[in-house]
Amino acid sequence: MMKRVTNVLLIALAIVGAMIPASADALPSWNDGKAKQSIVDFVAEVTKEGAPDFVQPGERIAVFDNDGTLWAEQPLYFQFPFAIDRVKALAAQHPEWNQKEPFASLIKGDLEGALAGGEHSLMEIVVATHAGLTTEEFERVVKDWLATAKHPKTGRLLTEMSYQPMVELLAYLRANGFKTYIVSGGGIEFVRAFAERVYGIPPEQVIGSSGKLSFELRDGKPVLVKLPAIDFIDDKADKPVAIQKFIGRRPIAAFGNSDGDLQMLQWTAAGSGARFCLYVHHTDADREWAYDRRSTIGRLDQGLDEATQRGWTIVDMKSDWKNIFAPERK
Amino acid sequence: MMKRVTNVLLIALAIVGAMIPASADALPSWNDGKAKQSIVDFVAEVTKEGAPDFVQPGERIAVFDNDGTLWAEQPLYFQFPFAIDRVKALAAQHPEWNQKEPFASLIKGDLEGALAGGEHSLMEIVVATHAGLTTEEFERVVKDWLATAKHPKTGRLLTEMSYQPMVELLAYLRANGFKTYIVSGGGIEFVRAFAERVYGIPPEQVIGSSGKLSFELRDGKPVLVKLPAIDFIDDKADKPVAIQKFIGRRPIAAFGNSDGDLQMLQWTAAGSGARFCLYVHHTDADREWAYDRRSTIGRLDQGLDEATQRGWTIVDMKSDWKNIFAPERK
């Protein structure tokens, strides 16, 4: 009994530690400046009991886009190299792919030819390579792939291409009673395969695009099989729709980097009480990439205008972030 | 500063209180017997650190059907009287309903005639009466309705027709580190309007059937509008599908009362390690209702056979529950 009480007290002390409002030191990868200050001020506003903008912990919902907001997205959303590697791995089982675009080009190593069909080709590749597996098999395949997949430019593991300042921000918000969600255009099961390890976000707090699933018995054992059909694309105006469906309450803080996140930020901003919206602006061609209004990946055009006009926080990666990527794992 | 530390310590003590493993006394409305014992044994098995079946808190997911499992469902799922009252309230705005079934019969007070079309008529009524509102307007309408809606037989508020033993069970599981979810065939936004108050389950832990939503600007303000189109029916084989989509991990405990919950229980049972499946069997015609294999509402037939054969817990409401309903609020 004594041991249990001691354990409980130790856990309680750990919780007390976690509950003492994290200071700005919780964001060591952020340079002092307007962006960092706006975050710290907002958190102080909504967590100070009795203050006019105090928000109950249960209502402290923060939503984050993933590609380009929590980890890099250049030169191509990381789910696509995964899908392309799957095409190569599965080619022997699909002789028909040798005659069929975009697969034929991919198998020959001609990425440009394969993507000539634009977004439609990409979708076709994703649907064809993600279907057929059970959800558990798919999780295993993604985890195995991520264990070794490296970035073509930096040579680092893709999971180490997460942004250290954002990882710190997630932890800082959680230490202040926020529930952090990912609301990604990426595949829900792809993102779930690493979100807990990389961001500390459990599967039930990851929302994303999804394919249809089918409940089946295989050898008398129930499985969920991924079907070759799109269920939901979690982008633009459908991000607030997904937030309503999965969370059922309006976030008080939203973080994105592209026009695809704009409606999510608008929806968040339109609630009553204190609200926080932030755009990550890719301005650092040396340490990362510099792109915005004319990029095909992660275009930020209308969103940049609206953020400026409404006074939302715009992170200038070059000047606001001391470090960009997570430290390398040894 | 001192005040803050004191507050933090008080909160910590409250947390310590909540963390001390709840004893069987946490289930005072359950009679001693096999059903209650099976629950207490399972919780002990998965929460004892170092034990072979220990489960990390994050993985302690428990899923509950709502109608007939957490609250009553006779003589008709409670969402239907809501929809019927909406037809009456909206009739003046829909003169065409006077000529159109099932609405014409409903307006005349002929429930039987209105339901002659079976499930299809019910769906038509639900779709027509739930659409058009924003999600926030709909929440308000449901809450206002539930504040006074009474049961035709017991005369009690519908929200007091929740089962006290199940409310205790939810709290007992949460006190032992479980995350409790509702996985209901009912409308997700209908259930969310009362789940937190009645069951202590927040909106993001309620999964249900849903209509399509549309993100729109009204007077320049973003809103989510309920469309007259079904998005997802959360029943039978689609319950495990919804669990995968919303939660992304397999539950270790599942609770239902009808064949519509069978696949959810099968999916839960098929995971590795300790698993718990329970059926509420409606056996008490005096205090509640007695129905199973031949009922149109909440039919329990195949599920009863499978539960018996696999040794799942079957709650005999008549003998296992000391009280049925929540105490009346004064």
mmCIF file of N, CA and C in Angstrom, chain A residues 1 4 8-9 11-13 15-16 19-21 49 58-59 61 135-136 139 179 181 188-189 192 196 202-206 210 213-215 217 221-224 231 237-238 240-241 243-250 263-264 266-267 270-271, chain B residues 1 4 7-9 11-13 15-16 19-21 58-59 61 135-136 139 179 181 188-189 192 196 202-206 210 213-215 217 221-224 231 237-238 240-241 243-250 263-264 266-267 270-271:
data_model
loop_
_atom_site.group_PDB
_atom_site.id
_atom_site.type_symbol
_atom_site.label_atom_id
_atom_site.label_comp_id
_atom_site.label_asym_id
_atom_site.label_seq_id
_atom_site.Cartn_x
_atom_site.Cartn_y
_atom_site.Cartn_z
ATOM 1 N N MET A 1 0.845 -1.212 0.000
ATOM 2 C CA MET A 1 0.000 0.000 0.000
ATOM 3 C C MET A 1 0.874 1.254 0.000
ATOM 4 N N ARG A 4 2.317 1.933 -3.295
ATOM 5 C CA ARG A 4 1.374 2.518 -4.251
ATOM 6 C C ARG A 4 1.211 4.018 -4.000
ATOM 7 N N VAL A 8 1.976 6.999 -6.533
ATOM 8 C CA VAL A 8 0.955 7.968 -6.896
ATOM 9 C C VAL A 8 1.469 9.381 -6.652
ATOM 10 N N LEU A 9 2.195 9.557 -5.524
ATOM 11 C CA LEU A 9 2.714 10.890 -5.223
ATOM 12 C C LEU A 9 3.785 11.304 -6.227
ATOM 13 N N ILE A 11 3.974 10.334 -9.317
ATOM 14 C CA ILE A 11 3.272 10.691 -10.557
ATOM 15 C C ILE A 11 2.647 12.078 -10.411
ATOM 16 N N ALA A 12 2.064 12.314 -9.222
ATOM 17 C CA ALA A 12 1.428 13.613 -8.997
ATOM 18 C C ALA A 12 2.443 14.739 -9.106
ATOM 19 N N LEU A 13 3.644 14.501 -8.549
ATOM 20 C CA LEU A 13 4.673 15.541 -8.631
ATOM 21 C C LEU A 13 5.063 15.787 -10.077
ATOM 22 N N ILE A 15 3.139 15.436 -12.585
ATOM 23 C CA ILE A 15 2.037 16.191 -13.183
ATOM 24 C C ILE A 15 2.111 17.652 -12.758
ATOM 25 N N VAL A 16 2.396 17.878 -11.476
ATOM 26 C CA VAL A 16 2.536 19.255 -11.011
ATOM 27 C C VAL A 16 3.610 19.944 -11.835
ATOM 28 N N MET A 19 2.360 20.929 -14.992
ATOM 29 C CA MET A 19 1.281 21.909 -14.987
ATOM 30 C C MET A 19 1.739 23.332 -14.702
ATOM 31 N N ILE A 20 2.915 23.472 -14.122
ATOM 32 C CA ILE A 20 3.387 24.837 -13.876
ATOM 33 C C ILE A 20 3.560 25.495 -15.235
ATOM 34 N N PRO A 21 2.878 26.641 -15.439
ATOM 35 C CA PRO A 21 2.891 27.246 -16.764
ATOM 36 C C PRO A 21 4.304 27.288 -17.345
ATOM 37 N N GLU A 49 -6.561 31.856 -14.927
ATOM 38 C CA GLU A 49 -7.898 31.731 -14.366
ATOM 39 C C GLU A 49 -8.429 33.089 -13.914
ATOM 40 N N GLY A 58 -10.540 21.750 -21.386
ATOM 41 C CA GLY A 58 -11.197 20.906 -22.387
ATOM 42 C C GLY A 58 -11.440 21.614 -23.711
ATOM 43 N N GLU A 59 -11.571 22.930 -23.657
ATOM 44 C CA GLU A 59 -11.848 23.716 -24.869
ATOM 45 C C GLU A 59 -10.568 24.223 -25.536
ATOM 46 N N ILE A 61 -8.394 23.580 -27.766
ATOM 47 C CA ILE A 61 -8.114 22.737 -28.921
ATOM 48 C C ILE A 61 -7.213 23.514 -29.880
ATOM 49 N N THR A 135 -5.481 -2.544 -42.433
ATOM 50 C CA THR A 135 -4.962 -1.344 -41.773
ATOM 51 C C THR A 135 -3.700 -1.658 -40.969
ATOM 52 N N GLU A 136 -3.653 -2.867 -40.393
ATOM 53 C CA GLU A 136 -2.469 -3.216 -39.596
ATOM 54 C C GLU A 136 -1.255 -3.486 -40.479
ATOM 55 N N GLU A 139 0.067 -0.081 -41.660
ATOM 56 C CA GLU A 139 0.835 0.607 -40.624
ATOM 57 C C GLU A 139 2.266 0.071 -40.562
ATOM 58 N N LYS A 179 -5.066 20.481 -26.126
ATOM 59 C CA LYS A 179 -5.110 19.204 -26.819
ATOM 60 C C LYS A 179 -4.683 19.512 -28.253
ATOM 61 N N TYR A 181 -4.026 18.663 -32.183
ATOM 62 C CA TYR A 181 -4.502 17.816 -33.273
ATOM 63 C C TYR A 181 -3.736 18.110 -34.554
ATOM 64 N N ILE A 188 -4.549 9.793 -43.499
ATOM 65 C CA ILE A 188 -4.711 9.705 -42.044
ATOM 66 C C ILE A 188 -3.863 8.569 -41.467
ATOM 67 N N GLU A 189 -3.797 7.441 -42.180
ATOM 68 C CA GLU A 189 -3.050 6.300 -41.633
ATOM 69 C C GLU A 189 -1.557 6.419 -41.879
ATOM 70 N N ARG A 192 -0.572 8.878 -39.016
ATOM 71 C CA ARG A 192 -0.653 8.223 -37.707
ATOM 72 C C ARG A 192 0.538 7.303 -37.430
ATOM 73 N N GLU A 196 2.824 9.977 -33.286
ATOM 74 C CA GLU A 196 3.026 9.871 -31.841
ATOM 75 C C GLU A 196 4.518 9.934 -31.511
ATOM 76 N N PRO A 202 -1.156 11.369 -30.407
ATOM 77 C CA PRO A 202 -1.666 10.001 -30.544
ATOM 78 C C PRO A 202 -2.594 9.865 -31.752
ATOM 79 N N PRO A 203 -2.803 8.624 -32.225
ATOM 80 C CA PRO A 203 -3.592 8.394 -33.441
ATOM 81 C C PRO A 203 -4.952 9.075 -33.432
ATOM 82 N N GLU A 204 -5.629 9.069 -32.278
ATOM 83 C CA GLU A 204 -6.986 9.625 -32.243
ATOM 84 C C GLU A 204 -6.982 11.141 -32.358
ATOM 85 N N GLN A 205 -5.810 11.775 -32.352
ATOM 86 C CA GLN A 205 -5.745 13.216 -32.576
ATOM 87 C C GLN A 205 -5.120 13.554 -33.936
ATOM 88 N N VAL A 206 -5.138 12.579 -34.832
ATOM 89 C CA VAL A 206 -4.696 12.814 -36.211
ATOM 90 C C VAL A 206 -5.903 12.699 -37.137
ATOM 91 N N SER A 210 -8.614 10.184 -46.344
ATOM 92 C CA SER A 210 -8.763 8.753 -46.094
ATOM 93 C C SER A 210 -9.351 8.030 -47.290
ATOM 94 N N LEU A 213 -12.776 1.922 -46.171
ATOM 95 C CA LEU A 213 -12.360 0.687 -45.510
ATOM 96 C C LEU A 213 -13.496 -0.314 -45.568
ATOM 97 N N SER A 214 -13.123 -1.584 -45.538
ATOM 98 C CA SER A 214 -14.145 -2.626 -45.514
ATOM 99 C C SER A 214 -13.834 -3.609 -44.392
ATOM 100 N N PHE A 215 -14.857 -3.923 -43.595
ATOM 101 C CA PHE A 215 -14.736 -4.899 -42.515
ATOM 102 C C PHE A 215 -14.951 -6.278 -43.106
ATOM 103 N N LEU A 217 -13.920 -10.765 -42.886
ATOM 104 C CA LEU A 217 -13.333 -11.873 -42.134
ATOM 105 C C LEU A 217 -12.283 -12.547 -43.013
ATOM 106 N N LYS A 221 -10.993 -14.344 -38.988
ATOM 107 C CA LYS A 221 -10.542 -13.233 -38.134
ATOM 108 C C LYS A 221 -10.955 -11.906 -38.769
ATOM 109 N N PRO A 222 -11.605 -11.026 -37.988
ATOM 110 C CA PRO A 222 -12.019 -9.745 -38.580
ATOM 111 C C PRO A 222 -10.817 -8.848 -38.892
ATOM 112 N N VAL A 223 -10.839 -8.268 -40.062
ATOM 113 C CA VAL A 223 -9.803 -7.302 -40.457
ATOM 114 C C VAL A 223 -10.490 -6.113 -41.122
ATOM 115 N N LEU A 224 -9.786 -4.999 -41.188
ATOM 116 C CA LEU A 224 -10.236 -3.831 -41.937
ATOM 117 C C LEU A 224 -9.321 -3.688 -43.141
ATOM 118 N N ASP A 231 -12.300 8.189 -49.696
ATOM 119 C CA ASP A 231 -13.415 8.459 -48.795
ATOM 120 C C ASP A 231 -13.542 9.965 -48.574
ATOM 121 N N ALA A 237 -11.808 23.891 -47.734
ATOM 122 C CA ALA A 237 -13.063 24.043 -46.990
ATOM 123 C C ALA A 237 -13.452 22.765 -46.262
ATOM 124 N N ASP A 238 -12.831 21.643 -46.636
ATOM 125 C CA ASP A 238 -13.153 20.401 -45.934
ATOM 126 C C ASP A 238 -12.344 20.216 -44.654
ATOM 127 N N PRO A 240 -12.310 22.531 -42.048
ATOM 128 C CA PRO A 240 -13.282 22.799 -40.970
ATOM 129 C C PRO A 240 -14.354 21.714 -40.862
ATOM 130 N N VAL A 241 -14.766 21.163 -42.010
ATOM 131 C CA VAL A 241 -15.763 20.080 -41.977
ATOM 132 C C VAL A 241 -15.214 18.897 -41.180
ATOM 133 N N ILE A 243 -12.837 18.951 -38.942
ATOM 134 C CA ILE A 243 -12.687 19.343 -37.534
ATOM 135 C C ILE A 243 -14.014 19.180 -36.798
ATOM 136 N N GLN A 244 -15.091 19.616 -37.433
ATOM 137 C CA GLN A 244 -16.407 19.469 -36.812
ATOM 138 C C GLN A 244 -16.746 17.991 -36.613
ATOM 139 N N LYS A 245 -16.464 17.198 -37.630
ATOM 140 C CA LYS A 245 -16.827 15.779 -37.579
ATOM 141 C C LYS A 245 -16.016 15.041 -36.512
ATOM 142 N N PHE A 246 -14.714 15.250 -36.492
ATOM 143 C CA PHE A 246 -13.854 14.482 -35.592
ATOM 144 C C PHE A 246 -13.813 15.056 -34.181
ATOM 145 N N ILE A 247 -13.807 16.369 -34.067
ATOM 146 C CA ILE A 247 -13.598 16.990 -32.752
ATOM 147 C C ILE A 247 -14.912 17.508 -32.183
ATOM 148 N N GLY A 248 -15.748 18.093 -33.048
ATOM 149 C CA GLY A 248 -17.051 18.569 -32.579
ATOM 150 C C GLY A 248 -16.970 19.849 -31.769
ATOM 151 N N ARG A 249 -15.805 20.457 -31.701
ATOM 152 C CA ARG A 249 -15.737 21.810 -31.135
ATOM 153 C C ARG A 249 -14.768 22.641 -31.970
ATOM 154 N N ARG A 250 -14.961 23.941 -31.890
ATOM 155 C CA ARG A 250 -14.135 24.823 -32.692
ATOM 156 C C ARG A 250 -12.790 25.035 -31.997
ATOM 157 N N GLN A 263 -9.174 28.080 -44.810
ATOM 158 C CA GLN A 263 -10.514 27.942 -44.218
ATOM 159 C C GLN A 263 -10.440 27.442 -42.771
ATOM 160 N N MET A 264 -9.460 26.609 -42.474
ATOM 161 C CA MET A 264 -9.270 26.139 -41.098
ATOM 162 C C MET A 264 -8.935 27.319 -40.183
ATOM 163 N N GLN A 266 -9.685 30.512 -40.859
ATOM 164 C CA GLN A 266 -10.876 31.377 -40.822
ATOM 165 C C GLN A 266 -11.901 30.851 -39.818
ATOM 166 N N TRP A 267 -12.124 29.548 -39.872
ATOM 167 C CA TRP A 267 -13.097 28.909 -38.970
ATOM 168 C C TRP A 267 -12.678 29.097 -37.517
ATOM 169 N N ALA A 270 -13.083 32.786 -36.339
ATOM 170 C CA ALA A 270 -14.449 33.298 -36.253
ATOM 171 C C ALA A 270 -15.156 32.956 -34.947
ATOM 172 N N GLY A 271 -14.524 32.179 -34.085
ATOM 173 C CA GLY A 271 -15.133 31.874 -32.792
ATOM 174 C C GLY A 271 -15.052 33.086 -31.868
ATOM 175 N N MET B 1 2.723 34.278 -6.501
ATOM 176 C CA MET B 1 3.424 33.014 -6.784
ATOM 177 C C MET B 1 2.967 31.922 -5.817
ATOM 178 N N ARG B 4 -0.321 30.580 -6.680
ATOM 179 C CA ARG B 4 -0.286 29.664 -7.816
ATOM 180 C C ARG B 4 0.175 28.273 -7.370
ATOM 181 N N ASN B 7 -2.573 26.550 -5.570
ATOM 182 C CA ASN B 7 -3.573 26.053 -6.527
ATOM 183 C C ASN B 7 -3.109 24.776 -7.193
ATOM 184 N N VAL B 8 -1.848 24.819 -7.624
ATOM 185 C CA VAL B 8 -1.298 23.667 -8.329
ATOM 186 C C VAL B 8 -1.315 22.449 -7.420
ATOM 187 N N LEU B 9 -0.956 22.657 -6.144
ATOM 188 C CA LEU B 9 -0.946 21.511 -5.223
ATOM 189 C C LEU B 9 -2.357 20.982 -4.977
ATOM 190 N N ILE B 11 -4.835 21.105 -7.066
ATOM 191 C CA ILE B 11 -5.216 20.353 -8.262
ATOM 192 C C ILE B 11 -4.527 18.994 -8.255
ATOM 193 N N ALA B 12 -3.244 18.995 -7.855
ATOM 194 C CA ALA B 12 -2.495 17.741 -7.827
ATOM 195 C C ALA B 12 -3.143 16.753 -6.866
ATOM 196 N N LEU B 13 -3.589 17.258 -5.710
ATOM 197 C CA LEU B 13 -4.232 16.359 -4.747
ATOM 198 C C LEU B 13 -5.517 15.787 -5.338
ATOM 199 N N ILE B 15 -6.037 15.243 -8.424
ATOM 200 C CA ILE B 15 -5.633 14.241 -9.412
ATOM 201 C C ILE B 15 -5.220 12.952 -8.715
ATOM 202 N N VAL B 16 -4.463 13.097 -7.609
ATOM 203 C CA VAL B 16 -4.076 11.907 -6.853
ATOM 204 C C VAL B 16 -5.328 11.153 -6.432
ATOM 205 N N MET B 19 -6.640 9.222 -9.115
ATOM 206 C CA MET B 19 -5.788 8.175 -9.655
ATOM 207 C C MET B 19 -5.736 6.913 -8.805
ATOM 208 N N ILE B 20 -6.128 7.044 -7.538
ATOM 209 C CA ILE B 20 -6.110 5.841 -6.710
ATOM 210 C C ILE B 20 -7.117 4.857 -7.305
ATOM 211 N N PRO B 21 -6.655 3.635 -7.651
ATOM 212 C CA PRO B 21 -7.531 2.700 -8.347
ATOM 213 C C PRO B 21 -8.888 2.586 -7.667
ATOM 214 N N GLY B 58 -2.648 4.962 -22.556
ATOM 215 C CA GLY B 58 -3.053 5.468 -23.874
ATOM 216 C C GLY B 58 -3.801 4.443 -24.714
ATOM 217 N N GLU B 59 -3.531 3.177 -24.464
ATOM 218 C CA GLU B 59 -4.165 2.103 -25.241
ATOM 219 C C GLU B 59 -5.453 1.591 -24.592
ATOM 220 N N ILE B 61 -8.611 1.915 -24.532
ATOM 221 C CA ILE B 61 -9.741 2.497 -25.243
ATOM 222 C C ILE B 61 -10.973 1.613 -24.997
ATOM 223 N N THR B 135 -24.229 24.037 -37.671
ATOM 224 C CA THR B 135 -23.959 23.084 -36.585
ATOM 225 C C THR B 135 -24.231 23.719 -35.224
ATOM 226 N N GLU B 136 -23.969 25.011 -35.100
ATOM 227 C CA GLU B 136 -24.197 25.664 -33.801
ATOM 228 C C GLU B 136 -25.682 25.857 -33.518
ATOM 229 N N GLU B 139 -27.089 22.415 -32.481
ATOM 230 C CA GLU B 139 -26.745 22.077 -31.094
ATOM 231 C C GLU B 139 -27.710 22.765 -30.121
ATOM 232 N N LYS B 179 -9.933 5.645 -21.761
ATOM 233 C CA LYS B 179 -10.551 6.712 -22.524
ATOM 234 C C LYS B 179 -11.865 6.126 -23.031
ATOM 235 N N TYR B 181 -15.313 6.098 -25.203
ATOM 236 C CA TYR B 181 -15.902 6.606 -26.445
ATOM 237 C C TYR B 181 -17.330 6.096 -26.609
ATOM 238 N N ILE B 188 -24.327 11.957 -34.761
ATOM 239 C CA ILE B 188 -23.152 12.366 -33.986
ATOM 240 C C ILE B 188 -23.406 13.687 -33.265
ATOM 241 N N GLU B 189 -24.106 14.616 -33.927
ATOM 242 C CA GLU B 189 -24.307 15.928 -33.298
ATOM 243 C C GLU B 189 -25.473 15.918 -32.315
ATOM 244 N N ARG B 192 -23.726 14.313 -29.216
ATOM 245 C CA ARG B 192 -22.767 15.247 -28.604
ATOM 246 C C ARG B 192 -23.444 16.329 -27.772
ATOM 247 N N GLU B 196 -21.604 14.948 -22.834
ATOM 248 C CA GLU B 196 -20.680 15.416 -21.803
ATOM 249 C C GLU B 196 -21.416 15.592 -20.474
ATOM 250 N N PRO B 202 -16.681 13.861 -23.674
ATOM 251 C CA PRO B 202 -16.591 15.102 -24.463
ATOM 252 C C PRO B 202 -16.885 14.853 -25.934
ATOM 253 N N PRO B 203 -17.242 15.920 -26.676
ATOM 254 C CA PRO B 203 -17.653 15.774 -28.082
ATOM 255 C C PRO B 203 -16.671 14.966 -28.928
ATOM 256 N N GLU B 204 -15.364 15.175 -28.718
ATOM 257 C CA GLU B 204 -14.384 14.497 -29.568
ATOM 258 C C GLU B 204 -14.319 13.007 -29.286
ATOM 259 N N GLN B 205 -15.014 12.513 -28.253
ATOM 260 C CA GLN B 205 -15.068 11.085 -28.006
ATOM 261 C C GLN B 205 -16.452 10.501 -28.319
ATOM 262 N N VAL B 206 -17.200 11.235 -29.119
ATOM 263 C CA VAL B 206 -18.494 10.734 -29.599
ATOM 264 C C VAL B 206 -18.398 10.493 -31.102
ATOM 265 N N SER B 210 -23.716 10.481 -39.482
ATOM 266 C CA SER B 210 -23.581 11.905 -39.773
ATOM 267 C C SER B 210 -24.157 12.265 -41.129
ATOM 268 N N LEU B 213 -21.727 18.067 -44.400
ATOM 269 C CA LEU B 213 -21.634 19.459 -43.965
ATOM 270 C C LEU B 213 -21.031 20.295 -45.082
ATOM 271 N N SER B 214 -21.391 21.565 -45.092
ATOM 272 C CA SER B 214 -20.813 22.463 -46.075
ATOM 273 C C SER B 214 -20.281 23.712 -45.375
ATOM 274 N N PHE B 215 -19.050 24.086 -45.718
ATOM 275 C CA PHE B 215 -18.433 25.294 -45.173
ATOM 276 C C PHE B 215 -18.878 26.467 -46.028
ATOM 277 N N LEU B 217 -19.871 30.979 -46.164
ATOM 278 C CA LEU B 217 -19.824 32.285 -45.520
ATOM 279 C C LEU B 217 -21.243 32.847 -45.457
ATOM 280 N N LYS B 221 -19.270 35.653 -42.401
ATOM 281 C CA LYS B 221 -18.827 34.837 -41.267
ATOM 282 C C LYS B 221 -18.874 33.358 -41.656
ATOM 283 N N PRO B 222 -17.782 32.618 -41.454
ATOM 284 C CA PRO B 222 -17.820 31.199 -41.827
ATOM 285 C C PRO B 222 -18.740 30.392 -40.913
ATOM 286 N N VAL B 223 -19.544 29.550 -41.530
ATOM 287 C CA VAL B 223 -20.417 28.634 -40.777
ATOM 288 C C VAL B 223 -20.337 27.257 -41.425
ATOM 289 N N LEU B 224 -20.726 26.245 -40.666
ATOM 290 C CA LEU B 224 -20.861 24.891 -41.211
ATOM 291 C C LEU B 224 -22.346 24.568 -41.256
ATOM 292 N N ASP B 231 -23.979 11.245 -44.792
ATOM 293 C CA ASP B 231 -22.542 11.066 -44.986
ATOM 294 C C ASP B 231 -22.136 9.653 -44.594
ATOM 295 N N ALA B 237 -21.171 -3.437 -39.525
ATOM 296 C CA ALA B 237 -19.767 -3.540 -39.954
ATOM 297 C C ALA B 237 -19.111 -2.171 -40.083
ATOM 298 N N ASP B 238 -19.913 -1.106 -40.126
ATOM 299 C CA ASP B 238 -19.313 0.224 -40.209
ATOM 300 C C ASP B 238 -18.917 0.784 -38.840
ATOM 301 N N PRO B 240 -16.751 -0.848 -36.648
ATOM 302 C CA PRO B 240 -15.279 -0.950 -36.630
ATOM 303 C C PRO B 240 -14.614 0.011 -37.616
ATOM 304 N N VAL B 241 -15.247 0.230 -38.771
ATOM 305 C CA VAL B 241 -14.686 1.176 -39.748
ATOM 306 C C VAL B 241 -14.583 2.569 -39.118
ATOM 307 N N ILE B 243 -14.486 3.295 -35.937
ATOM 308 C CA ILE B 243 -13.499 3.264 -34.843
ATOM 309 C C ILE B 243 -12.095 3.455 -35.409
ATOM 310 N N GLN B 244 -11.805 2.760 -36.509
ATOM 311 C CA GLN B 244 -10.487 2.910 -37.132
ATOM 312 C C GLN B 244 -10.282 4.357 -37.603
ATOM 313 N N LYS B 245 -11.320 4.913 -38.219
ATOM 314 C CA LYS B 245 -11.186 6.254 -38.780
ATOM 315 C C LYS B 245 -11.009 7.308 -37.687
ATOM 316 N N PHE B 246 -11.828 7.231 -36.667
ATOM 317 C CA PHE B 246 -11.811 8.280 -35.638
ATOM 318 C C PHE B 246 -10.720 8.059 -34.590
ATOM 319 N N ILE B 247 -10.508 6.821 -34.206
ATOM 320 C CA ILE B 247 -9.599 6.556 -33.085
ATOM 321 C C ILE B 247 -8.246 6.045 -33.588
ATOM 322 N N GLY B 248 -8.278 5.193 -34.603
ATOM 323 C CA GLY B 248 -7.020 4.699 -35.158
ATOM 324 C C GLY B 248 -6.322 3.663 -34.303
ATOM 325 N N ARG B 249 -6.968 3.219 -33.253
ATOM 326 C CA ARG B 249 -6.447 2.053 -32.535
ATOM 327 C C ARG B 249 -7.625 1.172 -32.138
ATOM 328 N N ARG B 250 -7.287 -0.102 -31.911
ATOM 329 C CA ARG B 250 -8.344 -1.054 -31.607
ATOM 330 C C ARG B 250 -8.692 -0.960 -30.126
ATOM 331 N N GLN B 263 -20.252 -6.526 -34.750
ATOM 332 C CA GLN B 263 -18.948 -6.394 -35.410
ATOM 333 C C GLN B 263 -17.976 -5.550 -34.567
ATOM 334 N N MET B 264 -18.507 -4.571 -33.853
ATOM 335 C CA MET B 264 -17.651 -3.771 -32.962
ATOM 336 C C MET B 264 -17.061 -4.654 -31.857
ATOM 337 N N GLN B 266 -16.730 -7.993 -32.088
ATOM 338 C CA GLN B 266 -15.815 -8.942 -32.749
ATOM 339 C C GLN B 266 -14.451 -8.310 -33.002
ATOM 340 N N TRP B 267 -14.476 -7.084 -33.508
ATOM 341 C CA TRP B 267 -13.235 -6.358 -33.815
ATOM 342 C C TRP B 267 -12.411 -6.151 -32.548
ATOM 343 N N ALA B 270 -10.870 -9.494 -31.248
ATOM 344 C CA ALA B 270 -9.846 -10.114 -32.094
ATOM 345 C C ALA B 270 -8.454 -9.532 -31.878
ATOM 346 N N GLY B 271 -8.314 -8.514 -31.044
ATOM 347 C CA GLY B 271 -6.987 -7.984 -30.755
ATOM 348 C C GLY B 271 -6.223 -8.917 -29.824
#
